[in-house]
PDB file of C-alpha atoms in Angstrom:
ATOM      1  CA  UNK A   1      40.043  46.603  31.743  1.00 65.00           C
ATOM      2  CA  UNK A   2      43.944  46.313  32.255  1.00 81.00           C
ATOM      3  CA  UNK A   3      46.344  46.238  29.761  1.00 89.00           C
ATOM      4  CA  UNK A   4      47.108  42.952  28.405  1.00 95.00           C
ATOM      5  CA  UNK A   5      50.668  41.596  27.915  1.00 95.00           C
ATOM      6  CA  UNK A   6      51.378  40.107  25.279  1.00 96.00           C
ATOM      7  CA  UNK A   7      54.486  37.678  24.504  1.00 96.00           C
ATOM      8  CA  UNK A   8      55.525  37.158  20.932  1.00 97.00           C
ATOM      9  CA  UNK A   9      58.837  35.890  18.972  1.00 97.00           C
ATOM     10  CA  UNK A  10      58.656  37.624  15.810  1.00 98.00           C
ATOM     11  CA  UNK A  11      61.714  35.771  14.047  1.00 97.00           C
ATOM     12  CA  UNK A  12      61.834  32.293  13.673  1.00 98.00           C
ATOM     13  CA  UNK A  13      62.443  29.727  10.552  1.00 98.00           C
ATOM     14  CA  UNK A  14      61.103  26.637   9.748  1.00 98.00           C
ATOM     15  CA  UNK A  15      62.274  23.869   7.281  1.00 97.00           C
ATOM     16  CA  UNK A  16      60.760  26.319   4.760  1.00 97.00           C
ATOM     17  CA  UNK A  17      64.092  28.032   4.625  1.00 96.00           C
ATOM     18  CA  UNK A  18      67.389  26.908   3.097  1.00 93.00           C
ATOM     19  CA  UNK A  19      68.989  26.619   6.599  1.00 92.00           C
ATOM     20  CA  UNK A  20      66.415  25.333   8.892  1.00 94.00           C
ATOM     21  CA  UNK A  21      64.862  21.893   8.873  1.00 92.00           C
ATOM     22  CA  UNK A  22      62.076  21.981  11.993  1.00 97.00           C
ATOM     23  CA  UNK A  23      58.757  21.864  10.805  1.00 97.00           C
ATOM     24  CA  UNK A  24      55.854  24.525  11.260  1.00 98.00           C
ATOM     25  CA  UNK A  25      53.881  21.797  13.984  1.00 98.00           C
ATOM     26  CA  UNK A  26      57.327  21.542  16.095  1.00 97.00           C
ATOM     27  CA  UNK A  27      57.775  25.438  16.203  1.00 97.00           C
ATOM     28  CA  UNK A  28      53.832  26.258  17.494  1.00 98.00           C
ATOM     29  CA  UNK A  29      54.137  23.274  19.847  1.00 97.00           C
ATOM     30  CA  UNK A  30      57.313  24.439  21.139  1.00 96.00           C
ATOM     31  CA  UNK A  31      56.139  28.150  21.044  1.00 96.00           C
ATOM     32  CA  UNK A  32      53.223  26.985  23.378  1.00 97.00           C
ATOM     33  CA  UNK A  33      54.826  24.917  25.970  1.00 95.00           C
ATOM     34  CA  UNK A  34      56.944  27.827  27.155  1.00 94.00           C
ATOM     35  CA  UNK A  35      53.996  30.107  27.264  1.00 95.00           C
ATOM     36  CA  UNK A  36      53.957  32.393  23.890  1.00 96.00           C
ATOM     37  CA  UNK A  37      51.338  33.799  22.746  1.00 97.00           C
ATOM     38  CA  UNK A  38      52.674  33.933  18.858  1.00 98.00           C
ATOM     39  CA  UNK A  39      55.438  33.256  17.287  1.00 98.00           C
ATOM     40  CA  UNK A  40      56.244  34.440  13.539  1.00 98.00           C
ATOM     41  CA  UNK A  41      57.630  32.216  11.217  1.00 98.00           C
ATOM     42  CA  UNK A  42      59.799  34.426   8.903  1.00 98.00           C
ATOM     43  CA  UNK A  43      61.422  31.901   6.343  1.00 98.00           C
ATOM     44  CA  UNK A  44      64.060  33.541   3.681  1.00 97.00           C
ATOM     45  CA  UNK A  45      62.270  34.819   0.704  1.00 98.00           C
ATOM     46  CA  UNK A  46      59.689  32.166   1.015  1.00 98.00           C
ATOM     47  CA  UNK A  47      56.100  32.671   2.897  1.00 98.00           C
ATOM     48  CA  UNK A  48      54.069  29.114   2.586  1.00 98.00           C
ATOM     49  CA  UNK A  49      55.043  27.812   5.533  1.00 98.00           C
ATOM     50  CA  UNK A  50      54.198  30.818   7.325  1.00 98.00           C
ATOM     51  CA  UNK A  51      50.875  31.265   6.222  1.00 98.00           C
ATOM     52  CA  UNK A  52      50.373  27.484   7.031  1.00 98.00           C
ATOM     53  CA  UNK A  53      51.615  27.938  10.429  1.00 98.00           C
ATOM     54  CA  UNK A  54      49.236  31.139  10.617  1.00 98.00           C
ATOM     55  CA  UNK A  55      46.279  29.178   9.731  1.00 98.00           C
ATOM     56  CA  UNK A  56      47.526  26.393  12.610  1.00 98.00           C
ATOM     57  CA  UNK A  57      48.257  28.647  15.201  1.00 98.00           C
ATOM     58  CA  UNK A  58      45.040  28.570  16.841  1.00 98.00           C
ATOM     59  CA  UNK A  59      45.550  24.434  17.333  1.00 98.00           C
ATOM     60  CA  UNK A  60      47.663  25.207  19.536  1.00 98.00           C
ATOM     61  CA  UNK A  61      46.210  28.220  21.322  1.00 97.00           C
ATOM     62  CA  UNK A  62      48.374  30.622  19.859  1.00 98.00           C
ATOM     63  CA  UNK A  63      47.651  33.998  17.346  1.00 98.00           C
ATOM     64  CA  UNK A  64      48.278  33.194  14.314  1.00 98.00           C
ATOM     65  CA  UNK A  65      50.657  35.998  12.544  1.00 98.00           C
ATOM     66  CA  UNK A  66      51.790  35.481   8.954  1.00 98.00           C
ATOM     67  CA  UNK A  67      55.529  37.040   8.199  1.00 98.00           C
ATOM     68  CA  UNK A  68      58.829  36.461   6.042  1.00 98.00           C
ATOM     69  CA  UNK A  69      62.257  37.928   5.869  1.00 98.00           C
ATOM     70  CA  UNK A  70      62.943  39.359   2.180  1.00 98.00           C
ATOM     71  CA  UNK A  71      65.677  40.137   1.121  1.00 97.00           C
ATOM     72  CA  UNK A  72      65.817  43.923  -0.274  1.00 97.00           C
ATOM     73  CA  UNK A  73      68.644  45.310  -1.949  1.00 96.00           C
ATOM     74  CA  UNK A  74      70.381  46.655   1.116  1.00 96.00           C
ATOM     75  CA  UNK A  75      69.907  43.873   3.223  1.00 96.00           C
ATOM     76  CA  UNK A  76      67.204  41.877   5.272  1.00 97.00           C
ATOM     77  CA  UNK A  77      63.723  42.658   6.016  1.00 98.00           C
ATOM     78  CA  UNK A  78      61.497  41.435   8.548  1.00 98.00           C
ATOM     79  CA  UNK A  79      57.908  41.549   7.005  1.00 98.00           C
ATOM     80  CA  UNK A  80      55.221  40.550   9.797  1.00 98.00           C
ATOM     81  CA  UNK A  81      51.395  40.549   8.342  1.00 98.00           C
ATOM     82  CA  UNK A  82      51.550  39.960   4.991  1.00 98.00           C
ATOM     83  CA  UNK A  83      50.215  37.427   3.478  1.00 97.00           C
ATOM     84  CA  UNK A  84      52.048  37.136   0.019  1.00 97.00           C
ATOM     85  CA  UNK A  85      55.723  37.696  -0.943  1.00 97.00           C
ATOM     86  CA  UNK A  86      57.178  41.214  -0.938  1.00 97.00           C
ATOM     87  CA  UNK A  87      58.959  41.923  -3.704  1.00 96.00           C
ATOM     88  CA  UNK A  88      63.114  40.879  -3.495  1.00 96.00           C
ATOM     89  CA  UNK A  89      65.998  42.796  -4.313  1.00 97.00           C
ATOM     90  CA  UNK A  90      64.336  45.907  -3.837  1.00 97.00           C
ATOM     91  CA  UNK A  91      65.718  49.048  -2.649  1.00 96.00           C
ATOM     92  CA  UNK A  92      64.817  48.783   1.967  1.00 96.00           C
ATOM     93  CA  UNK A  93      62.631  51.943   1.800  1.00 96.00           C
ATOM     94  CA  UNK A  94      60.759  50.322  -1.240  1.00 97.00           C
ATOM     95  CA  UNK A  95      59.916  47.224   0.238  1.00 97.00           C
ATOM     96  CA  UNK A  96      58.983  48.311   3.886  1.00 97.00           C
ATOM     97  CA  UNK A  97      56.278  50.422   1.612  1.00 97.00           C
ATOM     98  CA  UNK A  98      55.143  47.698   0.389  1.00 98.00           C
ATOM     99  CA  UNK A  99      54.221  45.896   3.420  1.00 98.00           C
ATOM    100  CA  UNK A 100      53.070  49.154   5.151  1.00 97.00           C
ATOM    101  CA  UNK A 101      50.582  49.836   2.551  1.00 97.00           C
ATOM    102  CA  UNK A 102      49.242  46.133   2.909  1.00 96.00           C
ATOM    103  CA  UNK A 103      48.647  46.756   6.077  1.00 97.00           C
ATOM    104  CA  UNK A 104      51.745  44.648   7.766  1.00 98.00           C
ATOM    105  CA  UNK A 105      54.915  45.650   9.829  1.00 98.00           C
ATOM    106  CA  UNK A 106      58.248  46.380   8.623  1.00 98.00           C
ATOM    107  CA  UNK A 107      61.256  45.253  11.412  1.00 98.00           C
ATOM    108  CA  UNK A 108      64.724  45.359  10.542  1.00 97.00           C
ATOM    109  CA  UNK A 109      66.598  42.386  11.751  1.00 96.00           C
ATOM    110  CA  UNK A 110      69.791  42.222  13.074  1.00 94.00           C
ATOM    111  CA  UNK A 111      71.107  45.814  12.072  1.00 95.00           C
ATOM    112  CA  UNK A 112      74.711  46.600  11.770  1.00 92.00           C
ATOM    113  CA  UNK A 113      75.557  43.216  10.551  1.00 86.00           C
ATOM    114  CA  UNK A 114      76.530  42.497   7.756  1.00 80.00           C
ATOM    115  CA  UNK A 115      77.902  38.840   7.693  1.00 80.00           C
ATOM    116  CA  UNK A 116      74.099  38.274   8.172  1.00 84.00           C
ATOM    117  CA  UNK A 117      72.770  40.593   5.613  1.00 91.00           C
ATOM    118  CA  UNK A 118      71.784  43.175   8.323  1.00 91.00           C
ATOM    119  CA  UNK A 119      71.689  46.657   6.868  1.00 94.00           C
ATOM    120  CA  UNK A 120      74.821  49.139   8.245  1.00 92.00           C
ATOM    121  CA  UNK A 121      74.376  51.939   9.856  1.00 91.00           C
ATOM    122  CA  UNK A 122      74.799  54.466   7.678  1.00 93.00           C
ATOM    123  CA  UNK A 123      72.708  53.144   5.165  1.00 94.00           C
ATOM    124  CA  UNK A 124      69.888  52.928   7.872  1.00 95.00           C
ATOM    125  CA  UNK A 125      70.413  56.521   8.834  1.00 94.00           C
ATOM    126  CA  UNK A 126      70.167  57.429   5.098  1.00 95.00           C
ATOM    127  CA  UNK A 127      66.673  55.817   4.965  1.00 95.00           C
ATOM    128  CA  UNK A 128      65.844  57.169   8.285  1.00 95.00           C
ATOM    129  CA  UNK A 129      66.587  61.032   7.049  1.00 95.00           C
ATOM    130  CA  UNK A 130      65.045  60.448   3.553  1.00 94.00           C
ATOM    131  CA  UNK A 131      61.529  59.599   4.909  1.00 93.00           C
ATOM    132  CA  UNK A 132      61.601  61.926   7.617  1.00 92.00           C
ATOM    133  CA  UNK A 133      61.993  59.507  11.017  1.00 90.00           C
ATOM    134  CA  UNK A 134      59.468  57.261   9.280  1.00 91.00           C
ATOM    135  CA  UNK A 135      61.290  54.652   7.187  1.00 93.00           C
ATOM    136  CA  UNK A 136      60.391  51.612   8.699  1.00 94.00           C
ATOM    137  CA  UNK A 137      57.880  50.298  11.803  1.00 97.00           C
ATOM    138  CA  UNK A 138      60.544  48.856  13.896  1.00 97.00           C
ATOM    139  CA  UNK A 139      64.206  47.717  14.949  1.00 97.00           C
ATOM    140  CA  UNK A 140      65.054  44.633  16.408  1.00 96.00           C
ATOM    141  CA  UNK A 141      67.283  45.711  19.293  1.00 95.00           C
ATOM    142  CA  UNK A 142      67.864  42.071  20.684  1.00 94.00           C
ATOM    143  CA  UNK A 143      68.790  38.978  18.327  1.00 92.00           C
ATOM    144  CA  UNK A 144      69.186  35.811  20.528  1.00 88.00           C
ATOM    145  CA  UNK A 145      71.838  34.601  17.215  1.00 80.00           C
ATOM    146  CA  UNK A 146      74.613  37.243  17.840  1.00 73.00           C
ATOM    147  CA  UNK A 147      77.588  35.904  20.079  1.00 63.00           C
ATOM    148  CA  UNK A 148      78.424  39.066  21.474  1.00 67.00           C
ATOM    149  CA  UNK A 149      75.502  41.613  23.070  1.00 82.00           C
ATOM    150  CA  UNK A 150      78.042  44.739  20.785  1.00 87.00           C
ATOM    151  CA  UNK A 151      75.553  44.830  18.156  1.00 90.00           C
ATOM    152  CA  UNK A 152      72.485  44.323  19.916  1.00 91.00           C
ATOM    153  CA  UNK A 153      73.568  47.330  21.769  1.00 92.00           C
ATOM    154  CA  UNK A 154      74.141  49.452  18.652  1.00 93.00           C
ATOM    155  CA  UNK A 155      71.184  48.599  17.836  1.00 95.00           C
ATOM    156  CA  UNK A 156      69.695  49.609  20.885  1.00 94.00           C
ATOM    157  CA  UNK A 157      71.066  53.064  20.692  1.00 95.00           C
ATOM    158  CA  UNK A 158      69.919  53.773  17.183  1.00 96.00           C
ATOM    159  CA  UNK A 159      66.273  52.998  17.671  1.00 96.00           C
ATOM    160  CA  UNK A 160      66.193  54.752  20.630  1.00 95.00           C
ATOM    161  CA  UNK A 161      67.980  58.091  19.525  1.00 95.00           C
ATOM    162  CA  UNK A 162      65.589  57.824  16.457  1.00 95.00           C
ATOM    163  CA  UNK A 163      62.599  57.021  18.593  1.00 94.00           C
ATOM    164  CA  UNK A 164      61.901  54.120  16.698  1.00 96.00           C
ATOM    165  CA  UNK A 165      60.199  50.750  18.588  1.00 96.00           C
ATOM    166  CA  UNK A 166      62.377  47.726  19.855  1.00 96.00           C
ATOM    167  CA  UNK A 167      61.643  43.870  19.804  1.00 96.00           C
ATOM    168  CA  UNK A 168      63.317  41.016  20.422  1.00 95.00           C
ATOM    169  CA  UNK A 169      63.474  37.890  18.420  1.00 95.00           C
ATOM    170  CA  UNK A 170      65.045  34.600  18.834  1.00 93.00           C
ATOM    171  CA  UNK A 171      66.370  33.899  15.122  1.00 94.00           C
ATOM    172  CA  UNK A 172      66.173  30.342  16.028  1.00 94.00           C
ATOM    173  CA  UNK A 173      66.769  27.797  13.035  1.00 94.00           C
ATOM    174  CA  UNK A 174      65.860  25.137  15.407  1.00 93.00           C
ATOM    175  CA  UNK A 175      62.584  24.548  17.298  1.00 94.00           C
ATOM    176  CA  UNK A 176      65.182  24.078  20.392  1.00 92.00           C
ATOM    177  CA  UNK A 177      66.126  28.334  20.375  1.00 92.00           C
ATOM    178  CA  UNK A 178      62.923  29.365  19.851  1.00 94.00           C
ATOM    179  CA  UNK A 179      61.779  32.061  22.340  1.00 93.00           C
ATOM    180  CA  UNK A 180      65.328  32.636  23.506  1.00 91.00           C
ATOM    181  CA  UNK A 181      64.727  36.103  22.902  1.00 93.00           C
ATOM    182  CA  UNK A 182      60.956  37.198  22.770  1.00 95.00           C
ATOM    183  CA  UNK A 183      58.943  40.756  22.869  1.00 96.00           C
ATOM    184  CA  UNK A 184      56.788  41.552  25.355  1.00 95.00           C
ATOM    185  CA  UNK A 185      53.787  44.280  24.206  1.00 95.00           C
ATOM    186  CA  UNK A 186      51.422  46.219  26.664  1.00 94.00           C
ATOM    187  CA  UNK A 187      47.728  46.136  24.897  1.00 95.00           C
ATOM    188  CA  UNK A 188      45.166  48.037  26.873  1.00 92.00           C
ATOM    189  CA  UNK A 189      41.469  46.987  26.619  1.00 91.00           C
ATOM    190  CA  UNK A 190      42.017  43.715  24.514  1.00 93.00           C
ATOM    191  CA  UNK A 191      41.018  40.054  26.634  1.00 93.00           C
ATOM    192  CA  UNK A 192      42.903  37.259  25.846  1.00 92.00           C
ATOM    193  CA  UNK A 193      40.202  35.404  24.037  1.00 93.00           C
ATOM    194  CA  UNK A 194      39.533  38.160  21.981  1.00 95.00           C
ATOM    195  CA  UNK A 195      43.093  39.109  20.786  1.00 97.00           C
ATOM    196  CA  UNK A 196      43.978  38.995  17.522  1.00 97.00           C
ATOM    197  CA  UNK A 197      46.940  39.514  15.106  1.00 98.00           C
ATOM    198  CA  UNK A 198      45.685  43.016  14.101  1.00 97.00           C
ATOM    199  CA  UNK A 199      46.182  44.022  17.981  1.00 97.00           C
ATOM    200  CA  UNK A 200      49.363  43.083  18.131  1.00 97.00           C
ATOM    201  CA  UNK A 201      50.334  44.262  14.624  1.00 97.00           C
ATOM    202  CA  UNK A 202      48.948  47.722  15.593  1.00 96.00           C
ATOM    203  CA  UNK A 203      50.524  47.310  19.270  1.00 95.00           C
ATOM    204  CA  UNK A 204      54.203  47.509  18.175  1.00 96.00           C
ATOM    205  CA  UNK A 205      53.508  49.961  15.682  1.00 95.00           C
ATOM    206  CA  UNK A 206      52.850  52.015  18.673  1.00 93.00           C
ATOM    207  CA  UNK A 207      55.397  51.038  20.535  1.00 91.00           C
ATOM    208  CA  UNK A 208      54.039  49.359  23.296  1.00 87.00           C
ATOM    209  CA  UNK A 209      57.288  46.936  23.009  1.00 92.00           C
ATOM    210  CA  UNK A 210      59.964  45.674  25.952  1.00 90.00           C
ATOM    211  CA  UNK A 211      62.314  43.356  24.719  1.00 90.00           C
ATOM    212  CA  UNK A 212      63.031  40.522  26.452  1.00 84.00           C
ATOM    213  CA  UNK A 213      66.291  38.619  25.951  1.00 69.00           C
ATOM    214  CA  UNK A 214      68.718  37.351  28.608  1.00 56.00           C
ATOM    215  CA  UNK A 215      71.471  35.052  28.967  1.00 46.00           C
ATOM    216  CA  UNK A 216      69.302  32.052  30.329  1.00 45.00           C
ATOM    217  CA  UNK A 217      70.821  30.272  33.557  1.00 42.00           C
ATOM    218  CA  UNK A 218      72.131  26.589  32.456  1.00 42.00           C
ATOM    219  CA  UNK A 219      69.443  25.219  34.433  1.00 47.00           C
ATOM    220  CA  UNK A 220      66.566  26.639  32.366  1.00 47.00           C
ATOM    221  CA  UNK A 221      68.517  26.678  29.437  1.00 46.00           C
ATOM    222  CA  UNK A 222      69.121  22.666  29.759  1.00 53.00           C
ATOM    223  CA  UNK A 223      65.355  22.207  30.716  1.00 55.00           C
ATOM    224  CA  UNK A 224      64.374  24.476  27.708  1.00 50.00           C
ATOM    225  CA  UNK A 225      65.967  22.462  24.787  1.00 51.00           C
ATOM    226  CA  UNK A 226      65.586  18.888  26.946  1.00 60.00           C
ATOM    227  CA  UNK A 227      61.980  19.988  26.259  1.00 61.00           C
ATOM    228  CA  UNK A 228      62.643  20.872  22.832  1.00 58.00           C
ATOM    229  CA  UNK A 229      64.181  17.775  22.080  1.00 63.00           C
ATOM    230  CA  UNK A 230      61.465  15.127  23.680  1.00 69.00           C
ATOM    231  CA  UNK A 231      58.820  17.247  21.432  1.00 64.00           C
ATOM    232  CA  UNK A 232      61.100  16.811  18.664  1.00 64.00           C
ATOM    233  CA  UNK A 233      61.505  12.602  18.695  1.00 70.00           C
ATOM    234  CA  UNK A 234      57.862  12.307  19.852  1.00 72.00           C
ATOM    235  CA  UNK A 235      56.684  14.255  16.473  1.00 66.00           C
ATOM    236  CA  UNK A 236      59.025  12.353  14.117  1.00 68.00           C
ATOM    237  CA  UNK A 237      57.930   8.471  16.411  1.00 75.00           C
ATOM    238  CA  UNK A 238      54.537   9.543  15.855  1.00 68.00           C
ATOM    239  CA  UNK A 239      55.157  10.582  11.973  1.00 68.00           C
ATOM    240  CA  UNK A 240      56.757   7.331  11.591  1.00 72.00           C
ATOM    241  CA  UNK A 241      54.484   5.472  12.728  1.00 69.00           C
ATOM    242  CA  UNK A 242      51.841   7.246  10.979  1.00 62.00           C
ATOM    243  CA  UNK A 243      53.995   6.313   7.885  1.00 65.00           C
ATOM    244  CA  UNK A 244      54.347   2.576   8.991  1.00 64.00           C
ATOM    245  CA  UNK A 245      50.732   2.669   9.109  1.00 61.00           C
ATOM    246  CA  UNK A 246      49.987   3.575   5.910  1.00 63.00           C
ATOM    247  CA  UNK A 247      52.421   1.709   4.127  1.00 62.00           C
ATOM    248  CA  UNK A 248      51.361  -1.408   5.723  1.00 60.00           C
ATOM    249  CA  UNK A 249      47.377  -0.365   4.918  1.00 64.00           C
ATOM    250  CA  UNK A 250      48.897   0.041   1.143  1.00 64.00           C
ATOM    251  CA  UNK A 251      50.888  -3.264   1.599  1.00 63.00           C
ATOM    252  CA  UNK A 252      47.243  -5.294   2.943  1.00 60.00           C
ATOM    253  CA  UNK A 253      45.789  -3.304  -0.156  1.00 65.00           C
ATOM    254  CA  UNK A 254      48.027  -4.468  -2.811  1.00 63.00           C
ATOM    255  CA  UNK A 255      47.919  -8.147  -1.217  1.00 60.00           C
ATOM    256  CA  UNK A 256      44.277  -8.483  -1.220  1.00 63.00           C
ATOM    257  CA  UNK A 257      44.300  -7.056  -5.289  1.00 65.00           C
ATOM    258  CA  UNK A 258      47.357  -9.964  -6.367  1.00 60.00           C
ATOM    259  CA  UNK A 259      44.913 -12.128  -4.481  1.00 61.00           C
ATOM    260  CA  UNK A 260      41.744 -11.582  -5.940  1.00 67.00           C
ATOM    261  CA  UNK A 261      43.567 -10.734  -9.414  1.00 61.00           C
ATOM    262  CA  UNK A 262      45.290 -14.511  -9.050  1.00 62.00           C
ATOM    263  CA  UNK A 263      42.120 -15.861  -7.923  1.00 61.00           C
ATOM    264  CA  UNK A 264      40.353 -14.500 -11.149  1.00 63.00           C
ATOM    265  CA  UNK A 265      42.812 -15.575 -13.176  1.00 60.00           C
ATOM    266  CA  UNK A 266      42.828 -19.136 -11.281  1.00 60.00           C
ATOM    267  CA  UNK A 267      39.184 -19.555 -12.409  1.00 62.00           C
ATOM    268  CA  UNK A 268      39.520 -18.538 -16.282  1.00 62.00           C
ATOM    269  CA  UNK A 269      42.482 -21.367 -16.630  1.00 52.00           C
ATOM    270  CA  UNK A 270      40.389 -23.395 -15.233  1.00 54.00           C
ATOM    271  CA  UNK A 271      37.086 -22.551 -17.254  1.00 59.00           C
ATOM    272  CA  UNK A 272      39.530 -22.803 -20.504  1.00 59.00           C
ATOM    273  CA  UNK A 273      40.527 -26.110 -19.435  1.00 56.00           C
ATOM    274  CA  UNK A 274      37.289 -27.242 -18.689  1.00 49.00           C
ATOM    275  CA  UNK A 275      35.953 -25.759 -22.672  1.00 54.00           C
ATOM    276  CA  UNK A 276      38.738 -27.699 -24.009  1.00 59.00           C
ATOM    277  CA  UNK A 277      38.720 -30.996 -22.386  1.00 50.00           C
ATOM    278  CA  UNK A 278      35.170 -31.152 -23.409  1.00 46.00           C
ATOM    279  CA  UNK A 279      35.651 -30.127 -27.189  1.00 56.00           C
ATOM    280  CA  UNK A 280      38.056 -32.920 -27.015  1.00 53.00           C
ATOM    281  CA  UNK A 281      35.784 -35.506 -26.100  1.00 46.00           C
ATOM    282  CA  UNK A 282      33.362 -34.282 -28.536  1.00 48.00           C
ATOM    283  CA  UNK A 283      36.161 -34.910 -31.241  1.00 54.00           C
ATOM    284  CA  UNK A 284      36.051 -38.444 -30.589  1.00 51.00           C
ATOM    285  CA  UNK A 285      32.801 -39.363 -30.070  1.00 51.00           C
ATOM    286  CA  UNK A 286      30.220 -40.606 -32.971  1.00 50.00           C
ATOM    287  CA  UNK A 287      28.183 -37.366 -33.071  1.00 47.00           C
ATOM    288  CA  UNK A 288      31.283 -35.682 -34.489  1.00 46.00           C
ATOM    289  CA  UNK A 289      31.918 -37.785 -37.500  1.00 47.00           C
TER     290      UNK A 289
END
């Protein structure tokens, strides 16, 4: 059997996180369309709507692949496999422990930047001597967010000096950027049917990783988020009008119960005027005196 390739955005944020608003169904419907097989959702320091998206993935013909990006004491973490919270403000060698003893993969985003909490470079050398070329899984050499392709490159240089695996990831805090920037991963002997998150967990451990992120000609690029944006007002139409729905079902609801409540209390005035127009005749008749 031939190697499979595999093509996965490991970074991506959902209205889970304080500056993104798309929801989890938006991001795997997006990731789909353009022919992903995964895509991570790696919220700040928050992991429900990851493990949601996880559980939907398969919906929509996708692996589903738990993650977050925690924030350690010397700067962001990309945790891909976990399925609970790492521990925050932690020290970076400390927390990629963590998640390497619970059996996930430890990335570190956007390296060398530090407007965007990415860990310098001499801190990430540090880490790198300490634990003896072993102080993390992987470095993302390509981050679709960065305006210039300087740090990406830096990046670039470090991992592969220090031997250490490269993805890609797209960073996108709107379903529109997501797979901008993407990692493509070699796995021999796996079919497509049978591929799971554990392959591709264990498949960029190994390095079996090309990253793939390009400027995108305007043409694509224009088709790509003209996509993005019909999937986008077709979710929140059909939303709404699953709202409309039910408020009108609650509406008929509380219209038949004033009905029937008005009808009931209809017939008790009228049984009560009935009782007393009759103890009233009895009043005046001979059998009362």
């Amino acid at each position: 059997m031939s190697a499979l390739t595999v093509r996965i955005d490991p970074h991506v944020h959902s209205e889970g996180s304080y500056d993104a608003h798309d929801p989890v169904e938006l991001i795997l419907e997006q990731a789909a369309e353009i022919g992903l097989d995964a895509v991570v959702v790696t919220d700040h320091d928050v992991i429900d709507e990851s493990l949601r998206a996880a559980q939907l993935a398969p919906m929509y013909g996708l692996v589903g692949i738990p993650g977050v990006e925690v924030s350690t004491a010397d700067g962001h973490l990309l945790a891909l496999g976990v399925e609970e919270l790492p521990p925050r403000r932690r020290p970076l060698d400390e927390t990629a422990r963590w998640v390497r003893e619970r059996g996930g993969v430890a990335i570190v985003p956007h390296p060398f930047q530090r407007s965007r909490h990415g860990i310098g470079r001499r801190r990430l050398g540090r880490y790198h001597d300490a634990a003896g070329g072993d102080a993390f899984d992987a470095i993302e050499t390509y981050n679709s967010w960065l305006f210039t392709g300087y740090k990406n490159r830096r990046a670039r240089r470090f991992a592969a000096k220090r031997q250490y695996p490269g993805v890609a990831g797209s960073d996108a805090h709107k379903v529109g950027y997501v797979g901008r920037a993407y990692t493509e991963i070699d796995i021999p002997d796996v079919s497509r049917a049978s591929l799971t998150a554990d392959d591709i967990l264990d498949a960029v451990r190994n390095g079996s990783t090309e990253v793939q992120g390009r400027r995108t000609p305007i043409p694509t690029s224009t088709k790509h988020y003209a996509g993005a944006a019909g999937r986008k007002s077709a979710y929140y139409a059909k939303r709404g009008a699953l709202g409309s729905a039910l408020l009108a079902k609650k509406g008929a609801f509380k219209s038949g119960y004033y009905a029937k409540l008005g009808a009931l209390k209809s017939g008790s005035l009228a049984k009560t005027g009935v009782a007393q127009a009759v103890r009233m005749l009895y009043r005046m008749s001979p059998f009362s005196r």
